[in-house]
Amino acid sequence: MKRFAFSLLLSAVLPLFASAQTFDIHLDQPGAAIQPTMYGIFFEDINFAADGGLYAELVKNRSFEYLNNPLQGWKAFGKVQVREDGPFDRCPHYVRLTDPGHPHKITGLENEGYFGIGLKEGAQYRFSVWARVPEGGSSELRIVLVQPASMAESQILCEKKMEVKGIEWTQYEVLLTAPCTLDKAALRIFLSGNRATVDLEHVSLFPVDTWMGHRNGMRKDLAQALYDLHPGIFRFPGGCIVEGTDLDTRYNWKNTVGPVENRPLNVNRWQYCFDFRFFPDYYQSYGLGFYEFFQLSEELGSEPLPILSCGLACQFQNDSMDAHVPIDQLDPYIQDALDLIEFANGPVNSTWGKVRADMGHPAPFNLKYIGIGNEQWGREYPERLAPFVKAIRAAHPEIKIVGSAGPFPEGEEFERLWSEMQLMGADLVDEHYYRSYEWFLSQAGRYDAYGRSGPKVFAGEYACHADGKKYNHYYASLMEAAFMTGLERNADLVQMATYAPLFAHVEGWQWRPDLIWFDNLRTVRTASWYVQQLYSRYKGEQVVPLTLNGKPVSGADGLYASAVREGDKVYVKVVNTSEKQQDLVLNFGRKNVRATSSILFTSDRLYEDNTVDEPNLIVPREVAFQGEGTQVSIVVNPLSFAIFILQIK
Ligand code: AHR
């Protein structure tokens, strides 16, 4: 593939190509406005995206609530007893540490973290714990960060002592500074000093340096990777996780707000969804809950889009109607949706607005959209959606409602659901496509032919899943780039788009490809991430019709193209899926333009991607681009995605 590595600069300064195809760019026919919600992110707690991922807590099973084994993630030594009459009624377990009865024996606990605890040299870590001395008086703990696999004389990296006093539950904290960078440290807590019995609950370790410095914060590098996407919309919390394997395990947003110590644990359905990638220690602590989602959305500059259960448990996992909420018992679910709107937008003296204010955000979050149901289907979905729509419209006509077209992007059921959404007056319809190379190319013109009278489109989950190559690689990202020219061109209809899934821990994934990979210390922005980022960074304000022989460019000669305008700049996106260099002319009719720069995204490692060890294998680069007049020639490298930036004179 090396033979294709021509520079754009070389080609751009050439005179107009006699035989080149001409893209007509109709600056005199302004197209639809590009919605600020375009190109967003879809967060679901899959692949350890939340606990062990974006949520910066380093202690696994901090509240001793994991089902079946309250000490999962912990090693207990000496005399350790699990008790369940703790200070937080929805997380009742805690541990009692007692003198082991011999001066040479030791009582305490070790936490393994999520695939280890990642530490960075010189960084501070806040250890905190709720503790008491049940018999009164005082006791002492030694808080130690260790390298369990060390070959040095001592495993100890750093330590601090902590005095615990009195019979009342009190929160204590100490700061530890990591002396080195290590991806698999562990936390040890020793009963020390006079060894008086101590009770411990909600044992936590956070980096002090979180995203925006929040105490209950997000991992900075991962949040930065979201920020750098310039997301217009932020869909959360899923995905199938919204629905639950059964109704008991559905995502109930009310369990995810208020003090973190008292948010009840939920099993994560991705723990057991694929038994060939099984993670028996995968739970949802809800430390990253709805307040944190709204706050992050605000900090990322995106519109929040929460998706709520419509009363249907996951339909892939339940054949019987008994698994779902009967229609005449939907009221509590509908009330959850109304209460969520109040939580996000209500005044501080409203019930749920007060919860938000007490958590630190008296100002409303300005929620504008709500999704009801994830990938639902059958008659049972519209039957349940209808009463939600009625209640939300009556109480909050200002809120736009997103309905679902099911899990598949075509077929009878897809068509039927679209008709139902139209009849019901949904504002947007959420379409999902995890499809092949061929599908992505053949569907680049998908929305050119859609009717314009009904709901708008939310491309709510998509990623190119190649047959036999269902992992991240450059070529799949190129297919996504080609397809996205059709999203951009149809901005009047397609108003939101979010790749899925968002995150994956290299040691804890269940599903791939994913947009961002990470280990305990490092982040990988994939080729697909760069495609999303380029679309978002150069999304423009208005579509400019771009045609080849009077038609949209959607596959002719392996080319896909679209153009947008931002002020007096034009961004022309061209994806060349063919293996030949393409000489083209951009024709601006009577308008004079001047080439300013171009971005080239290409790689000869077609079936590879960036990795934690080589995060910058495949990245876009800026390339000089020159030319002036009503026509400018360009050369597009084989198998590449390029953005040409021109100034209108
Ligand atoms: O993105 C992974 C899963 O794919 C989502 O949870 C679900 O909505 C879809 O089937």
PDB file of C-alpha atoms and ligand atoms in Angstrom, residues 42 44 46 239-240 270 374-375 432 434 461 500-501 511, ligand 1:
ATOM      1  CA  PHE A  42     -23.459   7.429  23.545  1.00  0.00           C
ATOM      2  CA  GLU A  44     -23.314   2.777  28.211  1.00  0.00           C
ATOM      3  CA  ILE A  46     -20.430  -1.963  28.918  1.00  0.00           C
ATOM      4  CA  GLY A 239     -28.348   0.660  25.561  1.00  0.00           C
ATOM      5  CA  CYS A 240     -29.629  -2.653  26.803  1.00  0.00           C
ATOM      6  CA  TRP A 270     -22.888  -7.325  30.633  1.00  0.00           C
ATOM      7  CA  ASN A 374     -34.015   1.411  23.866  1.00  0.00           C
ATOM      8  CA  GLU A 375     -34.183  -1.268  21.167  1.00  0.00           C
ATOM      9  CA  HIS A 432     -29.267   1.365  15.152  1.00  0.00           C
ATOM     10  CA  TYR A 434     -23.977  -2.522  13.461  1.00  0.00           C
ATOM     11  CA  GLU A 461     -25.932   3.429  17.703  1.00  0.00           C
ATOM     12  CA  ALA A 500     -21.467   2.855  19.810  1.00  0.00           C
ATOM     13  CA  PRO A 501     -20.181   1.613  22.145  1.00  0.00           C
ATOM     14  CA  TRP A 511     -18.120  -6.031  22.797  1.00  0.00           C
TER      15      TRP A 511
HETATM   16  O1  AHR B   1     -23.899  -0.987  22.088  1.00  0.00           O
HETATM   17  C1  AHR B   1     -24.077  -2.272  22.605  1.00  0.00           C
HETATM   18  C2  AHR B   1     -25.526  -2.711  22.561  1.00  0.00           C
HETATM   19  O2  AHR B   1     -25.963  -2.792  21.245  1.00  0.00           O
HETATM   20  C3  AHR B   1     -26.504  -1.782  23.197  1.00  0.00           C
HETATM   21  O3  AHR B   1     -26.604  -1.987  24.551  1.00  0.00           O
HETATM   22  C4  AHR B   1     -27.784  -2.131  22.524  1.00  0.00           C
HETATM   23  O4  AHR B   1     -28.675  -1.041  22.468  1.00  0.00           O
HETATM   24  C5  AHR B   1     -27.371  -2.658  21.192  1.00  0.00           C
HETATM   25  O5  AHR B   1     -27.925  -3.872  20.924  1.00  0.00           O
END
